[in-house]
Each structure stands twice: as structure tokens, then as C-alpha cells.
Amino acid sequence: MILISKRRVTSLKIFILIVFLIIIGRLIHLQIYHGKEYTLMAESNRIRKVKIQASRGKILDREGEVLADEKPSYNLLYMLSQNALIDDPIIRELANILNISEEEIVKRIKERPSPFLPATLASDLPFNKVAEISERFGDTSALYIQPSLVRHYPNDEVACHILGYIGEVDKETLKKRRNEGLGLGDIVGKAGVEYTYDSYLRGKDGIRFIPITPTEKKVKLYETPPPIEPIPGCDIHLTIDLGLQRFCEETIGDRRGAIIVMDANDGSIYSLASKPTFNPNIFSGYVPADLWITLANDESHPLLNRAISASYPPGSTFKLVTASAALENGLVEPDEHMEVPCYGYFKFGNRIFHCWNPAGHGALTISEAITWSCNVFFFQVGLRVGIERLEEMSKRYHLGEKTGIDLPGEVDGLIPSIERLKRKFGDNYPKGEILNNSIGQGHVMVTPIQMAVLVSSLANGGKLVKPHLIDYITDPEGKIVYMAGREIISETGISEETRKIILDGMEGVLKRTGENRHYMCGKTGSAENPHGKTHSWFVSFCPRDNPRLVVVLLFEHGIHGEFYIHNVKQIIDYCRQNGIPDDHWPLEKE
């Protein structure tokens, strides 16, 4: 019995030794091989990482005037990992201070992506609320008042369609830009320059480490790592002139429309005005659902950039394309008169097509027909040219395609084609469609920016320059990291003889409407609108012999395009007086 007892004791000792060795081995494994990992896990339970928002870069005009910057703000964060309950006294008091329901606060906490991430309860808090919350909850670690920055547009509505606005990143954007370090809750550009150049403007956020205690008290129990400082975003310098932009928007006034002022040679945009406008500051904080509904249902579509995102029938401005097709294909001689003079109408088959002038224009050359915008002349030119050649010339002018301007939302427009007519009417499509198309009606749709590029090519000798708003970009130290330059999309290949004939006609428009002290070349247009009143166009450039500026004006539901020539002259006056693009303007005609 004694021997058995000794064996048992020995076995027990061996067992205890083995267990002890296993425990020691496990501890060594945990401490040496996984010590760092578990230390981080432990610290994550007592330390919260709070983002230090990077300053978003400024957007400035060509003279350095601020178009978009930031102002100080405060956000209220809920820091605890456990979700709050409705009957939590903190939640009850916060609801009274923030003027929102307890249910809404609990919802915002529950909807955060992870319990280990802070929940944003309120953004852009006014300072009196910050002071009240600090006084009432200053000793609790459940809440943290986060210094922040809010996007600010000091000129309110001015240039809103250029600048765009910002907002919280959505899931689709997160997927597309997963390699850029974006996370839920981050602020990104949603429209305009804010969207196009968001990766330059955003900068890189920093991190602040906040200790959390079991008692929810702000007691300095732990050493916390030093903060990781944010890196500010880059500044965007635009070609836009703020004063000219404001002047163009005031010129549009209460109408719906667009005005573009562009460099005729390199595509720099000095003004891109669209009305109605909106105030981008409303998107810098929380946007109530009813505000979104109001904007979406507004029949004037204030969020629509009419300069690039809306297409219109070009009306008589398209006669420049029709004339180019006829002259380049040798279908009309420069001094030729059409078989049928203009008596105010033209009969084709069993249909009567009218000229805008009921009294008629009589016999004209093609240059004179451009000057007087004679429909009857161009009906006959269109019959000679045909749909195929008109389509080919439209493509040479880059119509029916995006220009590539550095803004989101540009549309293609529409150009006439046999395929489109056959899809709509079948093989026996009405041959009279060419008459409508030849004067910019029917199946022709263009954007104001496309017309600006077209006119610039006539001005500069055939080069289709890519329009752009960016001038250069500087990093936080002021170093230039990107410089825009002239980019040629293509060349029209229009002969100098054709160009001269067309420009003679365009210069004649200004001569017959009065003085032409700016040596302008222009073309009016009145485009029929199936949904209401006629749209009015005036496209132009100046001076003829040393082109500087292209000015395109479109007013929805306007009068005849000729009525607005004085507006364009006033815009050119402003440019001359303010050195846009520079002071090297020729002397005005006496």
C-alpha cells in the first residue's frame, strides 16, 4: 500500500510538472511571440483613435482671389464601444441641447461602422453649444468635442457650378477609390472642381489618441502615443477671373442660360456662368432630406450646369457647319447665288419651309447668307450637302462628342446621321429632314462649351483646343506640382479660303447691327424649342486678325439672338478694361 502511494505521488508530481511546463510554454508563446499583438488589442480597448481632419486645399481664381477655403468648426463624437440606451441620462440631456430626439442620437450611434470607432452625433456645432456641452459633460470620456474644418465658399452662389460642392463619401466611391485610403465618413468632392481635383485637395488626415476609462471619466491613467499630424491638401489655381464670372452671372440675371468666355488660342476658361445658381455652402454640413427634395423638384434645375451638361438645338449658329461642308466639298462657289432667291419661304415637295424674315432676303452669296442668316439659302445648300457630309463636317468640328473640359457631367450632344434617321423613320425617312438639320433644327443638339470650341477653331486657324479651368496646382509649401497647358484635341482641316468666307459673313453680322469697335466676328441663332419659347444664341470671337477671346451666350426662352449682342460687347468691354487675358489689346475702332 505504501509503494502504491509513492507511485501515485510520483505520477502526480510528473503530471503537475507537465501542466506547469505547458502553462509556462503558453505564457512564453503569448508574451514573446504575440505580446505586441495582444498589447495593441488591450490598448485598443482603452484608447480611441480620433481623426485629425486634414485641411482641404484652397481653390483660387487667376488673380489669387479665394473661391473656396475652410473655417473652424466642431463635431461632437460618442466614444464608448457599447451602444447607448434611450434611458441613458447623457442621451436625454444631449437631446435637449442638440434639439434632436433621443431616438435619433441612439440611431446615429448604432449606425457607425464599428463599435471601436467614434460615432458622430453632431457636426458644425455653434460655439454656444460647444460651451454648454463642455460645461455639462466636461469630465466624461463618453463624449469628445472634435475640432474640425468646414468647407466655406466666401462668394456664395458665384461660380457654384465651377466649384461644385463636397459631401460624405458613399459606398460606390469607396469601392472605386479603395487605394486612396478613404474611409466611411470621409469628406470628398461631389461636383465641379471639388470632384475633379479631389485627390489633390483632400490631403491626408492625422490621428489623435484619446484614453477611455471604465468609469467614463477623463482621468489621465495611461500614456498615449503622440498624435500623427495631418498633411494639408494642395491649392488649385483656376483660369477663372472672379470679377468677370460675377459680371457674366449678373448679365444672365434672372434668366436661365449660360455664358462662356474662353481664350481663343489655348482653351483657358475665364468665365463659365450658368443660371439659376445654388449656394454650395448648404452642402458643407448636414443636408436635411427636405432640402434635397426641394432642389431635386425645382423646375429651374439650379444644380444643372447649363454650359456643359445641357444640350440645345444650335439654331442658325449651325449654319457655320453647313457652310463649311458646302465650301470644303466644292458644292457652293463663293460668289454663287442659289437657284431660288429668298422670298420668305421655300417649297420642298408638298411642304412650305419658312425663312425667319417673311419679306425675304432676295439673292445672296454664301457669305451674305451667313450675315443675314437666310434660311432659304441654307435650305438649298443643305440639299446639296446631304446628311452624310453634314455629319462628317460636324465630327470635324468635334460636335456630338465631349470636349474633355475638366468638370464632371459633360454631355455629348447629338449630330445628324443617316443611321439615326433610319432608326426613327425607317428606310423611307423624310428627305426634308436635311432642311431642318442644315439650319440647326431637327436632330441636332449641342452644348455651349462645344460651340465655344467650334468658334475658337474658326478664330485660331483650325485648331480645336481643349477647354480647361485649371491653371496650376501648388503643394502646402507653395511648390507647383502640376501646370496645365494648351492641349489640341484635333484640327478641323478647314481651308484658309473657306475660313475667310465664313469669317467675312460673321464680321458682317456685327457690321449690319451697328458699330464693331472690337473687330468682332459673330453669329446669331434662334433655336425653336418644342417645350416653349425659342432659345437664343450668340457665338463670337474677337479681334478678327489677332483672336483673343471667344464669347458664347445662350439664353433659354429668349428673344432673337441679335438682341443680346450688346451684352456680349459689354463683356468684352469688361475684359479690355480689366486686362483679360492681358493688356495687349488692339486699339478700338473709332
mmCIF file of C-alpha atoms in Angstrom, residues 110-472:
data_model
loop_
_atom_site.group_PDB
_atom_site.id
_atom_site.type_symbol
_atom_site.label_atom_id
_atom_site.label_comp_id
_atom_site.label_asym_id
_atom_site.label_seq_id
_atom_site.Cartn_x
_atom_site.Cartn_y
_atom_site.Cartn_z
ATOM 1 C CA LYS A 110 -25.811 52.273 -33.753
ATOM 2 C CA GLU A 111 -25.175 53.138 -37.405
ATOM 3 C CA ARG A 112 -21.424 53.665 -37.001
ATOM 4 C CA PRO A 113 -19.363 51.112 -38.970
ATOM 5 C CA SER A 114 -17.691 49.620 -35.880
ATOM 6 C CA PRO A 115 -18.175 49.843 -32.088
ATOM 7 C CA PHE A 116 -14.481 50.705 -31.840
ATOM 8 C CA LEU A 117 -14.971 53.831 -33.972
ATOM 9 C CA PRO A 118 -16.437 57.079 -32.611
ATOM 10 C CA ALA A 119 -19.974 57.965 -33.664
ATOM 11 C CA THR A 120 -20.619 61.500 -34.903
ATOM 12 C CA LEU A 121 -23.614 62.907 -33.064
ATOM 13 C CA ALA A 122 -23.469 66.447 -34.426
ATOM 14 C CA SER A 123 -21.409 68.399 -36.961
ATOM 15 C CA ASP A 124 -20.523 72.094 -37.253
ATOM 16 C CA LEU A 125 -21.690 72.910 -33.733
ATOM 17 C CA PRO A 126 -22.106 76.612 -32.899
ATOM 18 C CA PHE A 127 -19.767 77.799 -30.185
ATOM 19 C CA ASN A 128 -22.534 78.324 -27.619
ATOM 20 C CA LYS A 129 -23.448 74.625 -27.926
ATOM 21 C CA VAL A 130 -19.788 73.650 -27.591
ATOM 22 C CA ALA A 131 -19.528 75.687 -24.384
ATOM 23 C CA GLU A 132 -22.741 74.176 -22.973
ATOM 24 C CA ILE A 133 -21.667 70.603 -23.688
ATOM 25 C CA SER A 134 -18.167 71.209 -22.288
ATOM 26 C CA GLU A 135 -19.586 72.664 -19.086
ATOM 27 C CA ARG A 136 -22.104 69.867 -18.582
ATOM 28 C CA PHE A 137 -20.071 66.848 -19.735
ATOM 29 C CA GLY A 138 -16.503 68.066 -19.337
ATOM 30 C CA ASP A 139 -15.389 65.170 -17.096
ATOM 31 C CA THR A 140 -16.822 62.271 -19.112
ATOM 32 C CA SER A 141 -14.878 60.217 -21.636
ATOM 33 C CA ALA A 142 -18.118 59.169 -23.351
ATOM 34 C CA LEU A 143 -18.120 62.384 -25.367
ATOM 35 C CA TYR A 144 -15.394 64.220 -27.258
ATOM 36 C CA ILE A 145 -15.609 67.636 -28.911
ATOM 37 C CA GLN A 146 -13.512 67.331 -32.062
ATOM 38 C CA PRO A 147 -12.035 70.465 -33.617
ATOM 39 C CA SER A 148 -12.860 70.341 -37.300
ATOM 40 C CA LEU A 149 -12.908 72.339 -40.511
ATOM 41 C CA VAL A 150 -15.918 73.126 -42.681
ATOM 42 C CA ARG A 151 -15.736 73.952 -46.379
ATOM 43 C CA HIS A 152 -16.512 77.594 -46.988
ATOM 44 C CA TYR A 153 -17.388 79.393 -50.212
ATOM 45 C CA PRO A 154 -16.943 83.125 -49.448
ATOM 46 C CA ASN A 155 -18.722 84.263 -52.640
ATOM 47 C CA ASP A 156 -21.805 82.124 -52.017
ATOM 48 C CA GLU A 157 -23.540 81.389 -55.352
ATOM 49 C CA VAL A 158 -20.877 82.929 -57.611
ATOM 50 C CA ALA A 159 -19.098 80.244 -59.689
ATOM 51 C CA CYS A 160 -21.037 77.491 -57.912
ATOM 52 C CA HIS A 161 -21.243 75.262 -60.995
ATOM 53 C CA ILE A 162 -17.491 75.545 -61.466
ATOM 54 C CA LEU A 163 -16.571 74.916 -57.833
ATOM 55 C CA GLY A 164 -19.165 72.226 -57.118
ATOM 56 C CA TYR A 165 -19.595 71.075 -53.525
ATOM 57 C CA ILE A 166 -18.430 68.442 -51.035
ATOM 58 C CA GLY A 167 -20.145 65.695 -49.066
ATOM 59 C CA GLU A 168 -19.673 62.431 -47.200
ATOM 60 C CA VAL A 169 -18.193 59.641 -49.296
ATOM 61 C CA ASP A 170 -20.653 56.969 -50.498
ATOM 62 C CA LYS A 171 -20.045 53.228 -50.748
ATOM 63 C CA GLU A 172 -19.703 53.260 -54.541
ATOM 64 C CA THR A 173 -16.941 55.875 -54.358
ATOM 65 C CA LEU A 174 -15.204 53.879 -51.627
ATOM 66 C CA LYS A 175 -15.038 50.874 -53.959
ATOM 67 C CA LYS A 176 -13.709 52.917 -56.885
ATOM 68 C CA ARG A 177 -11.074 54.674 -54.783
ATOM 69 C CA ARG A 178 -10.143 51.917 -52.361
ATOM 70 C CA ASN A 179 -6.425 52.550 -52.898
ATOM 71 C CA GLU A 180 -6.595 56.184 -51.752
ATOM 72 C CA GLY A 181 -7.097 55.481 -48.051
ATOM 73 C CA LEU A 182 -10.702 56.689 -47.981
ATOM 74 C CA GLY A 183 -12.910 55.540 -45.115
ATOM 75 C CA LEU A 184 -16.552 55.814 -44.139
ATOM 76 C CA GLY A 185 -17.400 59.310 -43.008
ATOM 77 C CA ASP A 186 -14.650 60.965 -45.047
ATOM 78 C CA ILE A 187 -15.473 64.138 -46.978
ATOM 79 C CA VAL A 188 -14.900 64.187 -50.752
ATOM 80 C CA GLY A 189 -15.753 66.400 -53.687
ATOM 81 C CA LYS A 190 -19.164 65.640 -55.151
ATOM 82 C CA ALA A 191 -19.344 68.040 -58.108
ATOM 83 C CA GLY A 192 -17.335 70.600 -60.061
ATOM 84 C CA VAL A 193 -13.652 71.281 -59.428
ATOM 85 C CA GLU A 194 -14.107 69.843 -55.928
ATOM 86 C CA TYR A 195 -14.822 66.489 -57.599
ATOM 87 C CA THR A 196 -12.343 66.600 -60.481
ATOM 88 C CA TYR A 197 -9.346 67.543 -58.334
ATOM 89 C CA ASP A 198 -10.444 65.884 -55.074
ATOM 90 C CA SER A 199 -7.290 63.740 -54.778
ATOM 91 C CA TYR A 200 -5.171 66.932 -54.809
ATOM 92 C CA LEU A 201 -7.443 68.912 -52.492
ATOM 93 C CA ARG A 202 -8.055 66.269 -49.779
ATOM 94 C CA GLY A 203 -4.666 65.988 -48.091
ATOM 95 C CA LYS A 204 -4.017 63.199 -45.534
ATOM 96 C CA ASP A 205 -5.787 63.037 -42.160
ATOM 97 C CA GLY A 206 -3.877 62.684 -38.906
ATOM 98 C CA ILE A 207 -4.755 60.702 -35.741
ATOM 99 C CA ARG A 208 -5.211 61.735 -32.105
ATOM 100 C CA PHE A 209 -5.259 59.027 -29.400
ATOM 101 C CA ILE A 210 -7.879 59.521 -26.649
ATOM 102 C CA PRO A 211 -7.818 57.407 -23.378
ATOM 103 C CA ILE A 212 -11.090 55.758 -22.356
ATOM 104 C CA THR A 213 -11.661 54.589 -18.757
ATOM 105 C CA PRO A 214 -14.203 52.066 -17.394
ATOM 106 C CA THR A 215 -15.765 54.820 -15.265
ATOM 107 C CA GLU A 216 -16.311 57.054 -18.308
ATOM 108 C CA LYS A 217 -14.194 59.721 -16.590
ATOM 109 C CA LYS A 218 -11.434 61.682 -18.310
ATOM 110 C CA VAL A 219 -8.639 60.576 -15.988
ATOM 111 C CA LYS A 220 -5.067 60.503 -17.279
ATOM 112 C CA LEU A 221 -4.359 56.857 -16.363
ATOM 113 C CA TYR A 222 -2.464 55.826 -19.493
ATOM 114 C CA GLU A 223 0.399 57.007 -21.607
ATOM 115 C CA THR A 224 -0.979 57.722 -25.084
ATOM 116 C CA PRO A 225 1.058 57.850 -28.298
ATOM 117 C CA PRO A 226 1.796 61.317 -29.700
ATOM 118 C CA PRO A 227 -0.660 62.470 -32.390
ATOM 119 C CA ILE A 228 0.060 61.815 -36.061
ATOM 120 C CA GLU A 229 -0.170 65.248 -37.635
ATOM 121 C CA PRO A 230 -2.312 65.739 -40.774
ATOM 122 C CA ILE A 231 -0.880 66.764 -44.151
ATOM 123 C CA PRO A 232 -2.799 69.656 -45.780
ATOM 124 C CA GLY A 233 -4.165 69.363 -49.318
ATOM 125 C CA CYS A 234 -2.900 71.187 -52.383
ATOM 126 C CA ASP A 235 -4.236 74.534 -53.612
ATOM 127 C CA ILE A 236 -5.973 74.697 -57.004
ATOM 128 C CA HIS A 237 -5.356 77.827 -59.079
ATOM 129 C CA LEU A 238 -8.002 78.328 -61.780
ATOM 130 C CA THR A 239 -8.034 80.290 -65.024
ATOM 131 C CA ILE A 240 -11.350 81.837 -63.916
ATOM 132 C CA ASP A 241 -11.479 85.563 -63.189
ATOM 133 C CA LEU A 242 -13.807 86.134 -60.235
ATOM 134 C CA GLY A 243 -14.831 89.642 -61.288
ATOM 135 C CA LEU A 244 -15.646 88.547 -64.835
ATOM 136 C CA GLN A 245 -17.503 85.485 -63.529
ATOM 137 C CA ARG A 246 -19.661 87.695 -61.336
ATOM 138 C CA PHE A 247 -20.252 90.110 -64.228
ATOM 139 C CA CYS A 248 -21.382 87.297 -66.549
ATOM 140 C CA GLU A 249 -23.735 85.862 -63.937
ATOM 141 C CA GLU A 250 -25.214 89.321 -63.399
ATOM 142 C CA THR A 251 -25.614 89.625 -67.185
ATOM 143 C CA ILE A 252 -27.731 86.463 -67.242
ATOM 144 C CA GLY A 253 -29.728 87.847 -64.327
ATOM 145 C CA ASP A 254 -32.984 86.020 -63.601
ATOM 146 C CA ARG A 255 -32.945 84.208 -66.950
ATOM 147 C CA ARG A 256 -31.964 80.595 -67.457
ATOM 148 C CA GLY A 257 -28.858 80.265 -69.554
ATOM 149 C CA ALA A 258 -25.090 80.212 -69.828
ATOM 150 C CA ILE A 259 -22.216 82.480 -70.843
ATOM 151 C CA ILE A 260 -18.692 81.238 -71.618
ATOM 152 C CA VAL A 261 -15.612 83.434 -72.041
ATOM 153 C CA MET A 262 -12.655 81.402 -73.318
ATOM 154 C CA ASP A 263 -9.175 82.066 -74.639
ATOM 155 C CA ALA A 264 -9.343 81.578 -78.410
ATOM 156 C CA ASN A 265 -5.866 80.055 -78.599
ATOM 157 C CA ASP A 266 -5.254 77.853 -75.558
ATOM 158 C CA GLY A 267 -8.721 76.998 -74.197
ATOM 159 C CA SER A 268 -8.350 78.764 -70.826
ATOM 160 C CA ILE A 269 -11.808 79.463 -69.399
ATOM 161 C CA TYR A 270 -12.094 82.955 -67.900
ATOM 162 C CA SER A 271 -15.797 82.639 -67.112
ATOM 163 C CA LEU A 272 -18.250 79.763 -67.239
ATOM 164 C CA ALA A 273 -21.550 81.120 -65.947
ATOM 165 C CA SER A 274 -24.758 79.148 -65.587
ATOM 166 C CA LYS A 275 -28.047 80.319 -64.079
ATOM 167 C CA PRO A 276 -30.026 79.638 -61.956
ATOM 168 C CA THR A 277 -27.414 79.075 -59.269
ATOM 169 C CA PHE A 278 -27.269 77.492 -55.809
ATOM 170 C CA ASN A 279 -25.266 78.177 -52.664
ATOM 171 C CA PRO A 280 -22.633 75.417 -52.237
ATOM 172 C CA ASN A 281 -22.284 76.310 -48.536
ATOM 173 C CA ILE A 282 -25.511 74.411 -47.840
ATOM 174 C CA PHE A 283 -23.695 71.139 -48.628
ATOM 175 C CA SER A 284 -20.822 71.759 -46.210
ATOM 176 C CA GLY A 285 -22.739 70.440 -43.195
ATOM 177 C CA TYR A 286 -25.647 68.098 -42.646
ATOM 178 C CA VAL A 287 -28.100 68.361 -45.561
ATOM 179 C CA PRO A 288 -31.711 67.719 -44.463
ATOM 180 C CA ALA A 289 -33.745 65.383 -46.651
ATOM 181 C CA ASP A 290 -36.358 68.065 -47.329
ATOM 182 C CA LEU A 291 -33.679 70.346 -48.786
ATOM 183 C CA TRP A 292 -32.574 67.614 -51.202
ATOM 184 C CA ILE A 293 -36.199 67.092 -52.218
ATOM 185 C CA THR A 294 -36.661 70.835 -52.787
ATOM 186 C CA LEU A 295 -33.571 71.040 -55.002
ATOM 187 C CA ALA A 296 -34.497 67.884 -56.936
ATOM 188 C CA ASN A 297 -38.041 69.097 -57.601
ATOM 189 C CA ASP A 298 -37.097 72.664 -58.531
ATOM 190 C CA GLU A 299 -38.262 73.057 -62.147
ATOM 191 C CA SER A 300 -35.490 75.599 -62.840
ATOM 192 C CA HIS A 301 -32.844 72.905 -62.113
ATOM 193 C CA PRO A 302 -30.360 75.092 -60.213
ATOM 194 C CA LEU A 303 -27.853 72.235 -59.866
ATOM 195 C CA LEU A 304 -27.634 71.837 -63.656
ATOM 196 C CA ASN A 305 -24.543 73.332 -65.288
ATOM 197 C CA ARG A 306 -26.121 74.567 -68.496
ATOM 198 C CA ALA A 307 -22.730 75.368 -70.048
ATOM 199 C CA ILE A 308 -21.686 71.696 -70.271
ATOM 200 C CA SER A 309 -24.471 69.421 -69.001
ATOM 201 C CA ALA A 310 -27.424 70.588 -71.100
ATOM 202 C CA SER A 311 -27.727 70.373 -74.882
ATOM 203 C CA TYR A 312 -29.824 72.620 -77.103
ATOM 204 C CA PRO A 313 -30.686 72.985 -80.787
ATOM 205 C CA PRO A 314 -27.990 75.348 -82.133
ATOM 206 C CA GLY A 315 -30.346 77.136 -84.497
ATOM 207 C CA SER A 316 -28.677 79.385 -87.054
ATOM 208 C CA THR A 317 -25.256 79.133 -85.385
ATOM 209 C CA PHE A 318 -25.113 75.685 -87.039
ATOM 210 C CA LYS A 319 -25.106 77.383 -90.446
ATOM 211 C CA LEU A 320 -21.358 77.782 -89.867
ATOM 212 C CA VAL A 321 -21.073 73.978 -90.079
ATOM 213 C CA THR A 322 -23.375 73.739 -93.106
ATOM 214 C CA ALA A 323 -21.405 76.456 -94.917
ATOM 215 C CA SER A 324 -18.120 74.689 -94.111
ATOM 216 C CA ALA A 325 -19.401 71.405 -95.544
ATOM 217 C CA ALA A 326 -20.609 73.081 -98.742
ATOM 218 C CA LEU A 327 -17.425 75.081 -99.351
ATOM 219 C CA GLU A 328 -14.989 72.292 -98.437
ATOM 220 C CA ASN A 329 -16.764 69.859 -100.788
ATOM 221 C CA GLY A 330 -16.942 72.367 -103.648
ATOM 222 C CA LEU A 331 -20.738 72.370 -103.645
ATOM 223 C CA VAL A 332 -21.136 76.160 -103.494
ATOM 224 C CA GLU A 333 -18.981 78.823 -105.130
ATOM 225 C CA PRO A 334 -18.080 81.891 -103.022
ATOM 226 C CA ASP A 335 -19.971 84.309 -105.292
ATOM 227 C CA GLU A 336 -22.785 81.958 -106.297
ATOM 228 C CA HIS A 337 -26.490 82.734 -105.837
ATOM 229 C CA MET A 338 -28.943 79.916 -105.198
ATOM 230 C CA GLU A 339 -31.426 78.898 -107.879
ATOM 231 C CA VAL A 340 -34.333 80.156 -105.779
ATOM 232 C CA PRO A 341 -33.912 83.625 -104.211
ATOM 233 C CA CYS A 342 -35.323 84.140 -100.740
ATOM 234 C CA TYR A 343 -38.917 85.344 -100.846
ATOM 235 C CA GLY A 344 -39.511 84.443 -97.198
ATOM 236 C CA TYR A 345 -40.312 80.773 -97.846
ATOM 237 C CA PHE A 346 -39.105 77.687 -99.707
ATOM 238 C CA LYS A 347 -41.289 74.946 -101.161
ATOM 239 C CA PHE A 348 -39.992 71.380 -100.930
ATOM 240 C CA GLY A 349 -42.372 68.651 -102.105
ATOM 241 C CA ASN A 350 -45.748 69.464 -100.649
ATOM 242 C CA ARG A 351 -44.286 71.350 -97.663
ATOM 243 C CA ILE A 352 -43.513 75.023 -97.151
ATOM 244 C CA PHE A 353 -40.382 75.910 -95.116
ATOM 245 C CA HIS A 354 -40.169 79.486 -93.878
ATOM 246 C CA CYS A 355 -37.336 81.973 -93.501
ATOM 247 C CA TRP A 356 -37.248 83.958 -90.287
ATOM 248 C CA ASN A 357 -37.751 87.112 -92.397
ATOM 249 C CA PRO A 358 -41.201 86.979 -94.047
ATOM 250 C CA ALA A 359 -40.167 89.723 -96.501
ATOM 251 C CA GLY A 360 -37.262 87.607 -97.730
ATOM 252 C CA HIS A 361 -33.608 88.418 -98.436
ATOM 253 C CA GLY A 362 -33.515 88.117 -102.215
ATOM 254 C CA ALA A 363 -30.375 86.776 -103.931
ATOM 255 C CA LEU A 364 -27.342 86.322 -101.660
ATOM 256 C CA THR A 365 -23.842 84.837 -101.718
ATOM 257 C CA ILE A 366 -22.916 82.326 -99.025
ATOM 258 C CA SER A 367 -21.044 84.945 -97.020
ATOM 259 C CA GLU A 368 -24.025 87.292 -97.198
ATOM 260 C CA ALA A 369 -26.335 84.420 -96.252
ATOM 261 C CA ILE A 370 -24.292 83.942 -93.060
ATOM 262 C CA THR A 371 -24.519 87.652 -92.315
ATOM 263 C CA TRP A 372 -28.298 87.770 -92.834
ATOM 264 C CA SER A 373 -28.851 84.220 -91.547
ATOM 265 C CA CYS A 374 -31.059 83.366 -94.511
ATOM 266 C CA ASN A 375 -32.898 80.069 -94.025
ATOM 267 C CA VAL A 376 -33.959 79.742 -97.676
ATOM 268 C CA PHE A 377 -30.347 79.957 -98.869
ATOM 269 C CA PHE A 378 -29.254 77.264 -96.412
ATOM 270 C CA PHE A 379 -32.223 75.006 -97.181
ATOM 271 C CA GLN A 380 -30.856 74.749 -100.720
ATOM 272 C CA VAL A 381 -27.269 74.369 -99.503
ATOM 273 C CA GLY A 382 -28.412 71.556 -97.210
ATOM 274 C CA LEU A 383 -29.993 69.676 -100.127
ATOM 275 C CA ARG A 384 -26.654 69.805 -101.944
ATOM 276 C CA VAL A 385 -24.630 68.786 -98.904
ATOM 277 C CA GLY A 386 -26.804 65.920 -97.660
ATOM 278 C CA ILE A 387 -26.908 64.221 -94.264
ATOM 279 C CA GLU A 388 -23.644 62.258 -94.681
ATOM 280 C CA ARG A 389 -21.470 65.280 -95.462
ATOM 281 C CA LEU A 390 -23.163 67.314 -92.740
ATOM 282 C CA GLU A 391 -22.396 64.549 -90.248
ATOM 283 C CA GLU A 392 -18.778 64.364 -91.412
ATOM 284 C CA MET A 393 -18.269 68.118 -91.008
ATOM 285 C CA SER A 394 -19.949 68.050 -87.585
ATOM 286 C CA LYS A 395 -17.412 65.441 -86.493
ATOM 287 C CA ARG A 396 -14.540 67.531 -87.866
ATOM 288 C CA TYR A 397 -15.744 70.305 -85.546
ATOM 289 C CA HIS A 398 -15.908 67.731 -82.717
ATOM 290 C CA LEU A 399 -19.666 68.086 -82.274
ATOM 291 C CA GLY A 400 -21.502 65.100 -80.851
ATOM 292 C CA GLU A 401 -18.536 64.395 -78.535
ATOM 293 C CA LYS A 402 -17.433 65.660 -75.152
ATOM 294 C CA THR A 403 -14.802 68.392 -75.287
ATOM 295 C CA GLY A 404 -12.964 66.934 -72.290
ATOM 296 C CA ILE A 405 -13.296 70.015 -70.087
ATOM 297 C CA ASP A 406 -12.092 69.277 -66.547
ATOM 298 C CA LEU A 407 -15.562 69.170 -64.984
ATOM 299 C CA PRO A 408 -17.869 66.192 -64.395
ATOM 300 C CA GLY A 409 -21.249 65.888 -66.067
ATOM 301 C CA GLU A 410 -20.427 66.953 -69.622
ATOM 302 C CA VAL A 411 -22.841 65.570 -72.249
ATOM 303 C CA ASP A 412 -22.213 64.580 -75.883
ATOM 304 C CA GLY A 413 -24.965 66.405 -77.695
ATOM 305 C CA LEU A 414 -26.340 64.989 -80.955
ATOM 306 C CA ILE A 415 -25.431 65.329 -84.628
ATOM 307 C CA PRO A 416 -27.472 64.331 -87.725
ATOM 308 C CA SER A 417 -26.821 60.918 -89.243
ATOM 309 C CA ILE A 418 -28.480 58.538 -91.710
ATOM 310 C CA GLU A 419 -28.454 55.759 -89.107
ATOM 311 C CA ARG A 420 -30.372 57.859 -86.605
ATOM 312 C CA LEU A 421 -32.964 58.876 -89.185
ATOM 313 C CA LYS A 422 -33.438 55.264 -90.259
ATOM 314 C CA ARG A 423 -33.858 54.150 -86.647
ATOM 315 C CA LYS A 424 -36.581 56.731 -86.180
ATOM 316 C CA PHE A 425 -38.355 56.686 -89.564
ATOM 317 C CA GLY A 426 -37.157 53.522 -91.351
ATOM 318 C CA ASP A 427 -35.508 53.396 -94.782
ATOM 319 C CA ASN A 428 -38.023 55.852 -96.201
ATOM 320 C CA TYR A 429 -37.070 58.661 -93.860
ATOM 321 C CA PRO A 430 -38.373 62.090 -94.932
ATOM 322 C CA LYS A 431 -35.774 63.779 -97.141
ATOM 323 C CA GLY A 432 -36.956 67.137 -95.835
ATOM 324 C CA GLU A 433 -35.114 66.394 -92.565
ATOM 325 C CA ILE A 434 -31.939 67.747 -94.157
ATOM 326 C CA LEU A 435 -33.606 71.156 -94.466
ATOM 327 C CA ASN A 436 -34.198 71.333 -90.709
ATOM 328 C CA ASN A 437 -30.753 69.977 -89.900
ATOM 329 C CA SER A 438 -28.998 72.440 -92.199
ATOM 330 C CA ILE A 439 -30.272 75.373 -90.104
ATOM 331 C CA GLY A 440 -29.589 73.743 -86.727
ATOM 332 C CA GLN A 441 -33.027 72.282 -86.038
ATOM 333 C CA GLY A 442 -34.315 68.723 -86.088
ATOM 334 C CA HIS A 443 -31.788 66.100 -84.961
ATOM 335 C CA VAL A 444 -29.030 68.488 -83.903
ATOM 336 C CA MET A 445 -28.155 69.222 -80.264
ATOM 337 C CA VAL A 446 -25.063 70.986 -78.949
ATOM 338 C CA THR A 447 -23.730 72.323 -75.658
ATOM 339 C CA PRO A 448 -22.473 75.892 -75.161
ATOM 340 C CA ILE A 449 -18.948 74.581 -74.466
ATOM 341 C CA GLN A 450 -18.955 72.691 -77.781
ATOM 342 C CA MET A 451 -19.886 75.888 -79.602
ATOM 343 C CA ALA A 452 -17.063 77.723 -77.817
ATOM 344 C CA VAL A 453 -14.566 75.136 -79.094
ATOM 345 C CA LEU A 454 -16.043 75.317 -82.620
ATOM 346 C CA VAL A 455 -15.784 79.119 -82.738
ATOM 347 C CA SER A 456 -12.239 79.036 -81.336
ATOM 348 C CA SER A 457 -11.189 76.766 -84.214
ATOM 349 C CA LEU A 458 -12.518 79.306 -86.727
ATOM 350 C CA ALA A 459 -10.672 82.042 -84.847
ATOM 351 C CA ASN A 460 -7.277 80.364 -84.488
ATOM 352 C CA GLY A 461 -6.956 78.739 -87.903
ATOM 353 C CA GLY A 462 -8.495 75.307 -87.371
ATOM 354 C CA LYS A 463 -7.155 74.041 -84.023
ATOM 355 C CA LEU A 464 -9.742 72.529 -81.682
ATOM 356 C CA VAL A 465 -8.318 73.394 -78.263
ATOM 357 C CA LYS A 466 -9.386 71.503 -75.172
ATOM 358 C CA PRO A 467 -11.142 73.875 -72.756
ATOM 359 C CA HIS A 468 -9.771 73.859 -69.213
ATOM 360 C CA LEU A 469 -10.353 75.555 -65.854
ATOM 361 C CA ILE A 470 -7.119 74.511 -64.141
ATOM 362 C CA ASP A 471 -4.108 76.794 -64.388
ATOM 363 C CA TYR A 472 -1.730 75.150 -61.910
#
